[in-house]
């Protein structure tokens, strides 16, 4: 007979997490140190339920006393604002999954897919483990910069920030936070700088010959078996006229020594950096007849 799956925990075992502290009820708090536990500091809050006249507890283990005091303060502030402890300490991933239908209400269906993809693939891995009340503008700003460093497109980052803004705006409406920390500005500047470099490749030109040599040596050091041929290719392509014309990132009049002592006897580029390397092709003689038939009006 096949083994039976383990029983799910009874609903009563989850009551401590879902307990709601009544608004305006006086709370009593204490911290107990238990050295034999992984989280030795147990923060506990207790109160009298005005309906049942029973004393109800709520506790959670923490690694140090400061963290336990911070948790108790969070519970007290949440009770004063009418929030349950489960909502006040809820992680961003859980809160977003629970309230996503409210956060995205009013959007067109074609917008939901990129928003939800940004939530699952970027927001949850980066910020999902943090409590909603712990997310600050600095945390969001660093996450956005990491997404840009990962070479996500501008539209991808924009959709990711947009869904995060909507979820945090819902948290503001729920009273969990007072200000939306996801409204960051200036994050598109790196994309503008990249566009300028693509439009002006000469902005990436190496300043002098020593920099070119250093670049070639670093390429050799990073290659398999430190193959010297890669460095020779880089120096040759950057220091010869045909190579410099086809490699604008390494093209510079100062990239070849003045005495022409570059590899393979290369000599300095005689033309300005932005001038064409080939003259316009002339029309072949005799291609067109010298006279054409005139059309009488």
Tab-separated table of C-alpha atoms in Angstrom:
chain	number	residue	atom	x	y	z
A	1	UNK	CA	0.000	0.000	0.000
A	2	UNK	CA	1.332	3.409	-0.968
A	3	UNK	CA	2.397	5.696	1.809
A	4	UNK	CA	-0.118	8.311	2.758
A	5	UNK	CA	0.967	11.948	2.385
A	6	UNK	CA	1.629	13.754	5.640
A	7	UNK	CA	-1.294	15.588	7.106
A	8	UNK	CA	-1.402	19.339	6.709
A	9	UNK	CA	-1.003	21.382	9.876
A	10	UNK	CA	-4.218	22.065	11.674
A	11	UNK	CA	-5.653	25.565	11.305
A	12	UNK	CA	-5.150	26.155	15.020
A	13	UNK	CA	-1.353	25.872	14.585
A	14	UNK	CA	-1.368	28.996	12.417
A	15	UNK	CA	-3.498	31.128	14.739
A	16	UNK	CA	-0.480	32.822	16.333
A	17	UNK	CA	0.599	34.218	12.946
A	18	UNK	CA	-2.872	35.466	11.978
A	19	UNK	CA	-3.842	36.915	15.367
A	20	UNK	CA	-5.326	40.406	15.160
A	21	UNK	CA	-4.558	42.815	17.968
A	22	UNK	CA	-7.681	44.926	18.674
A	23	UNK	CA	-7.292	48.650	18.137
A	24	UNK	CA	-6.776	50.703	21.312
A	25	UNK	CA	-6.123	47.714	23.592
A	26	UNK	CA	-3.288	48.071	26.079
A	27	UNK	CA	-0.409	45.729	25.272
A	28	UNK	CA	2.138	44.244	27.642
A	29	UNK	CA	5.522	43.261	26.192
A	30	UNK	CA	8.544	41.348	27.412
A	31	UNK	CA	11.731	39.765	26.048
A	32	UNK	CA	12.917	36.366	27.269
A	33	UNK	CA	16.474	35.127	26.744
A	34	UNK	CA	16.729	31.405	25.945
A	35	UNK	CA	20.399	30.501	25.287
A	36	UNK	CA	19.641	26.989	24.020
A	37	UNK	CA	17.581	28.211	21.033
A	38	UNK	CA	18.795	29.197	17.538
A	39	UNK	CA	17.032	32.559	18.056
A	40	UNK	CA	17.614	33.026	21.784
A	41	UNK	CA	15.600	36.211	22.298
A	42	UNK	CA	11.848	35.644	22.356
A	43	UNK	CA	9.798	38.832	21.972
A	44	UNK	CA	6.292	38.434	23.348
A	45	UNK	CA	3.261	40.690	23.393
A	46	UNK	CA	0.063	39.984	25.379
A	47	UNK	CA	-3.314	41.687	25.731
A	48	UNK	CA	-6.859	41.119	26.975
A	49	UNK	CA	-9.436	40.508	24.285
A	50	UNK	CA	-12.390	42.800	25.104
A	51	UNK	CA	-14.821	40.345	23.483
A	52	UNK	CA	-13.806	37.026	25.033
A	53	UNK	CA	-12.175	38.510	28.163
A	54	UNK	CA	-9.240	36.171	27.577
A	55	UNK	CA	-5.561	37.014	27.630
A	56	UNK	CA	-3.985	36.319	24.232
A	57	UNK	CA	-0.232	36.063	23.485
A	58	UNK	CA	1.864	36.563	20.374
A	59	UNK	CA	5.610	35.848	20.250
A	60	UNK	CA	8.503	35.483	17.838
A	61	UNK	CA	12.155	34.499	18.244
A	62	UNK	CA	14.951	36.892	17.267
A	63	UNK	CA	18.722	36.625	17.072
A	64	UNK	CA	19.526	39.607	19.322
A	65	UNK	CA	17.795	41.887	21.802
A	66	UNK	CA	17.750	44.949	19.530
A	67	UNK	CA	15.938	43.004	16.841
A	68	UNK	CA	13.421	41.764	19.410
A	69	UNK	CA	12.750	45.298	20.628
A	70	UNK	CA	12.295	46.473	17.046
A	71	UNK	CA	9.743	43.724	16.431
A	72	UNK	CA	7.792	44.676	19.557
A	73	UNK	CA	7.760	48.319	18.508
A	74	UNK	CA	6.432	47.287	15.108
A	75	UNK	CA	3.592	45.339	16.726
A	76	UNK	CA	2.697	48.265	18.988
A	77	UNK	CA	2.634	50.757	16.114
A	78	UNK	CA	0.604	48.348	13.986
A	79	UNK	CA	-1.960	47.905	16.754
A	80	UNK	CA	-2.254	51.673	17.145
A	81	UNK	CA	-2.904	51.964	13.390
A	82	UNK	CA	-5.394	49.100	13.335
A	83	UNK	CA	-3.114	46.649	11.524
A	84	UNK	CA	-2.745	43.003	12.410
A	85	UNK	CA	0.774	41.702	13.184
A	86	UNK	CA	0.643	39.417	10.161
A	87	UNK	CA	0.023	42.404	7.884
A	88	UNK	CA	2.545	44.663	9.599
A	89	UNK	CA	5.366	42.103	9.287
A	90	UNK	CA	4.358	40.615	5.917
A	91	UNK	CA	7.111	40.123	3.329
A	92	UNK	CA	6.889	41.992	0.042
A	93	UNK	CA	6.547	38.799	-2.022
A	94	UNK	CA	3.593	37.578	0.038
A	95	UNK	CA	1.971	40.999	0.154
A	96	UNK	CA	2.285	41.475	-3.606
A	97	UNK	CA	0.874	38.065	-4.437
A	98	UNK	CA	-2.052	38.666	-2.092
A	99	UNK	CA	-2.911	42.184	-3.268
A	100	UNK	CA	-1.770	42.130	-6.892
A	101	UNK	CA	-5.337	42.260	-8.202
A	102	UNK	CA	-5.881	45.507	-6.287
A	103	UNK	CA	-2.537	47.006	-7.256
A	104	UNK	CA	-3.038	46.378	-10.995
A	105	UNK	CA	-6.713	47.235	-11.252
A	106	UNK	CA	-7.608	49.473	-14.178
A	107	UNK	CA	-4.718	48.348	-16.419
A	108	UNK	CA	-5.193	46.965	-19.908
A	109	UNK	CA	-4.685	43.243	-20.402
A	110	UNK	CA	-1.682	43.740	-22.700
A	111	UNK	CA	0.091	45.588	-19.882
A	112	UNK	CA	-0.331	42.839	-17.305
A	113	UNK	CA	2.141	40.371	-18.860
A	114	UNK	CA	5.253	42.630	-18.771
A	115	UNK	CA	4.288	43.912	-15.309
A	116	UNK	CA	3.839	40.437	-13.850
A	117	UNK	CA	7.044	39.219	-15.533
A	118	UNK	CA	8.959	42.077	-13.924
A	119	UNK	CA	7.443	41.226	-10.568
A	120	UNK	CA	8.320	37.513	-10.715
A	121	UNK	CA	11.749	37.743	-12.330
A	122	UNK	CA	13.216	40.894	-10.759
A	123	UNK	CA	11.237	42.360	-7.855
A	124	UNK	CA	10.666	39.140	-5.908
A	125	UNK	CA	14.288	37.863	-6.168
A	126	UNK	CA	15.696	41.262	-5.185
A	127	UNK	CA	13.199	42.545	-2.597
A	128	UNK	CA	10.688	39.786	-1.908
A	129	UNK	CA	12.372	38.631	1.309
A	130	UNK	CA	12.062	42.062	2.941
A	131	UNK	CA	9.078	43.216	4.972
A	132	UNK	CA	7.022	45.908	3.298
A	133	UNK	CA	7.717	48.352	6.136
A	134	UNK	CA	11.496	47.818	5.765
A	135	UNK	CA	11.733	48.802	2.085
A	136	UNK	CA	13.287	52.238	1.647
A	137	UNK	CA	14.047	54.480	-1.301
A	138	UNK	CA	17.723	53.553	-1.071
A	139	UNK	CA	16.974	49.826	-1.256
A	140	UNK	CA	14.845	50.338	-4.365
A	141	UNK	CA	17.463	52.604	-5.972
A	142	UNK	CA	20.224	50.017	-5.505
A	143	UNK	CA	18.001	47.290	-6.939
A	144	UNK	CA	17.279	49.400	-10.021
A	145	UNK	CA	20.992	50.023	-10.545
A	146	UNK	CA	21.639	46.276	-10.319
A	147	UNK	CA	18.998	45.617	-12.988
A	148	UNK	CA	20.700	48.154	-15.254
A	149	UNK	CA	24.099	46.531	-14.646
A	150	UNK	CA	22.540	43.189	-15.621
A	151	UNK	CA	21.912	44.809	-19.049
A	152	UNK	CA	18.124	44.730	-18.933
A	153	UNK	CA	16.550	47.010	-21.517
A	154	UNK	CA	15.057	50.365	-20.664
A	155	UNK	CA	11.490	49.127	-21.198
A	156	UNK	CA	12.108	46.053	-19.008
A	157	UNK	CA	13.377	48.148	-16.106
A	158	UNK	CA	10.559	50.647	-16.615
A	159	UNK	CA	7.880	47.931	-16.388
A	160	UNK	CA	9.576	46.445	-13.321
A	161	UNK	CA	9.621	49.786	-11.508
A	162	UNK	CA	6.018	50.444	-12.523
A	163	UNK	CA	4.662	47.252	-10.956
A	164	UNK	CA	6.709	47.861	-7.802
A	165	UNK	CA	5.320	51.406	-7.552
A	166	UNK	CA	1.757	50.093	-7.826
A	167	UNK	CA	2.258	47.443	-5.148
A	168	UNK	CA	3.845	49.918	-2.742
A	169	UNK	CA	1.064	52.410	-3.479
A	170	UNK	CA	-1.413	49.763	-2.356
A	171	UNK	CA	0.632	49.404	0.840
A	172	UNK	CA	0.240	53.147	1.386
A	173	UNK	CA	-3.524	52.834	1.010
A	174	UNK	CA	-3.531	49.926	3.472
A	175	UNK	CA	-1.702	52.064	6.037
A	176	UNK	CA	1.398	49.865	6.199
A	177	UNK	CA	3.701	52.675	5.051
A	178	UNK	CA	3.225	56.428	4.740
A	179	UNK	CA	5.323	57.254	1.642
A	180	UNK	CA	5.864	55.195	-1.487
A	181	UNK	CA	9.625	54.387	-1.579
A	182	UNK	CA	9.518	52.975	-5.109
A	183	UNK	CA	9.252	56.370	-6.818
A	184	UNK	CA	12.886	56.742	-7.881
A	185	UNK	CA	14.230	59.299	-10.344
A	186	UNK	CA	17.320	59.623	-12.527
A	187	UNK	CA	17.591	55.907	-13.295
A	188	UNK	CA	17.487	56.470	-17.086
A	189	UNK	CA	20.745	58.454	-17.190
A	190	UNK	CA	22.956	55.363	-17.805
A	191	UNK	CA	20.846	54.511	-20.850
A	192	UNK	CA	21.258	58.069	-22.174
A	193	UNK	CA	25.036	57.808	-21.736
A	194	UNK	CA	25.087	54.510	-23.650
A	195	UNK	CA	23.104	56.047	-26.506
A	196	UNK	CA	25.540	58.968	-26.704
A	197	UNK	CA	28.474	56.559	-26.906
A	198	UNK	CA	26.796	54.609	-29.707
A	199	UNK	CA	26.156	57.794	-31.668
A	200	UNK	CA	29.744	58.981	-31.088
A	201	UNK	CA	32.079	55.952	-31.093
A	202	UNK	CA	35.114	58.258	-30.872
A	203	UNK	CA	34.129	58.938	-27.274
A	204	UNK	CA	35.429	55.419	-26.524
A	205	UNK	CA	38.798	55.989	-28.230
A	206	UNK	CA	41.911	55.097	-26.222
A	207	UNK	CA	43.863	58.174	-25.108
A	208	UNK	CA	47.431	57.001	-25.836
A	209	UNK	CA	49.676	54.115	-26.859
A	210	UNK	CA	50.397	53.002	-23.271
A	211	UNK	CA	46.675	52.473	-22.657
A	212	UNK	CA	46.462	50.363	-25.800
A	213	UNK	CA	49.388	48.220	-24.659
A	214	UNK	CA	47.788	47.768	-21.235
A	215	UNK	CA	44.516	46.717	-22.881
A	216	UNK	CA	46.354	44.166	-25.033
A	217	UNK	CA	48.244	42.746	-22.028
A	218	UNK	CA	45.030	42.359	-20.021
A	219	UNK	CA	43.430	40.543	-22.937
A	220	UNK	CA	46.392	38.156	-23.114
A	221	UNK	CA	46.250	37.541	-19.357
A	222	UNK	CA	42.541	36.690	-19.544
A	223	UNK	CA	42.880	34.389	-22.572
A	224	UNK	CA	43.380	30.623	-22.541
A	225	UNK	CA	47.028	29.729	-21.902
A	226	UNK	CA	47.859	33.471	-22.089
A	227	UNK	CA	48.105	33.380	-25.878
A	228	UNK	CA	50.239	36.350	-27.021
A	229	UNK	CA	48.638	36.430	-30.434
A	230	UNK	CA	45.531	38.154	-29.089
A	231	UNK	CA	47.608	41.108	-27.910
A	232	UNK	CA	49.336	41.361	-31.288
A	233	UNK	CA	45.975	41.402	-33.046
A	234	UNK	CA	44.703	44.238	-30.856
A	235	UNK	CA	47.818	46.352	-31.314
A	236	UNK	CA	47.895	45.734	-35.065
A	237	UNK	CA	44.189	46.505	-35.558
A	238	UNK	CA	44.363	49.713	-33.532
A	239	UNK	CA	47.634	51.088	-34.939
A	240	UNK	CA	47.309	50.547	-38.698
A	241	UNK	CA	45.213	52.852	-40.942
A	242	UNK	CA	42.812	50.133	-42.204
A	243	UNK	CA	42.394	48.689	-38.721
A	244	UNK	CA	41.846	52.037	-37.056
A	245	UNK	CA	39.215	52.956	-39.620
A	246	UNK	CA	37.300	49.750	-38.899
A	247	UNK	CA	37.891	49.776	-35.109
A	248	UNK	CA	36.655	53.193	-33.957
A	249	UNK	CA	36.770	52.153	-30.325
A	250	UNK	CA	40.588	51.918	-30.528
A	251	UNK	CA	41.179	54.559	-33.207
A	252	UNK	CA	43.230	57.567	-32.206
A	253	UNK	CA	46.016	59.516	-33.875
A	254	UNK	CA	48.081	59.126	-30.729
A	255	UNK	CA	47.723	55.344	-30.580
A	256	UNK	CA	50.871	54.803	-32.714
A	257	UNK	CA	54.298	56.142	-31.672
A	258	UNK	CA	55.476	59.150	-33.630
A	259	UNK	CA	58.533	57.308	-34.985
A	260	UNK	CA	56.383	54.628	-36.623
A	261	UNK	CA	57.728	51.868	-34.397
A	262	UNK	CA	54.411	50.097	-34.001
A	263	UNK	CA	53.957	46.408	-34.820
A	264	UNK	CA	54.603	45.401	-38.424
A	265	UNK	CA	56.226	48.756	-39.157
A	266	UNK	CA	52.966	50.670	-38.853
A	267	UNK	CA	53.066	54.405	-39.343
A	268	UNK	CA	50.769	57.112	-37.936
A	269	UNK	CA	47.427	57.728	-39.577
A	270	UNK	CA	47.965	60.677	-41.972
A	271	UNK	CA	44.291	61.736	-42.040
A	272	UNK	CA	42.033	63.256	-39.395
A	273	UNK	CA	40.185	60.715	-37.294
A	274	UNK	CA	36.799	61.574	-38.759
A	275	UNK	CA	37.847	61.752	-42.420
A	276	UNK	CA	37.065	58.948	-44.897
A	277	UNK	CA	39.928	56.563	-45.670
A	278	UNK	CA	38.929	56.046	-49.304
A	279	UNK	CA	38.387	58.615	-52.000
A	280	UNK	CA	35.003	58.664	-53.728
A	281	UNK	CA	34.927	56.336	-56.697
A	282	UNK	CA	34.919	58.244	-59.983
A	283	UNK	CA	32.516	57.347	-62.737
A	284	UNK	CA	34.019	55.172	-65.419
A	285	UNK	CA	34.847	57.139	-68.633
A	286	UNK	CA	32.531	56.517	-71.520
A	287	UNK	CA	29.842	55.107	-69.302
A	288	UNK	CA	27.291	57.576	-70.582
A	289	UNK	CA	27.105	58.904	-74.197
A	290	UNK	CA	28.403	62.405	-74.672
A	291	UNK	CA	25.213	63.499	-76.379
A	292	UNK	CA	21.624	62.598	-75.779
A	293	UNK	CA	18.697	62.673	-78.078
A	294	UNK	CA	16.860	65.906	-77.561
A	295	UNK	CA	13.139	65.772	-77.119
A	296	UNK	CA	11.236	68.270	-79.135
A	297	UNK	CA	8.470	70.063	-77.390
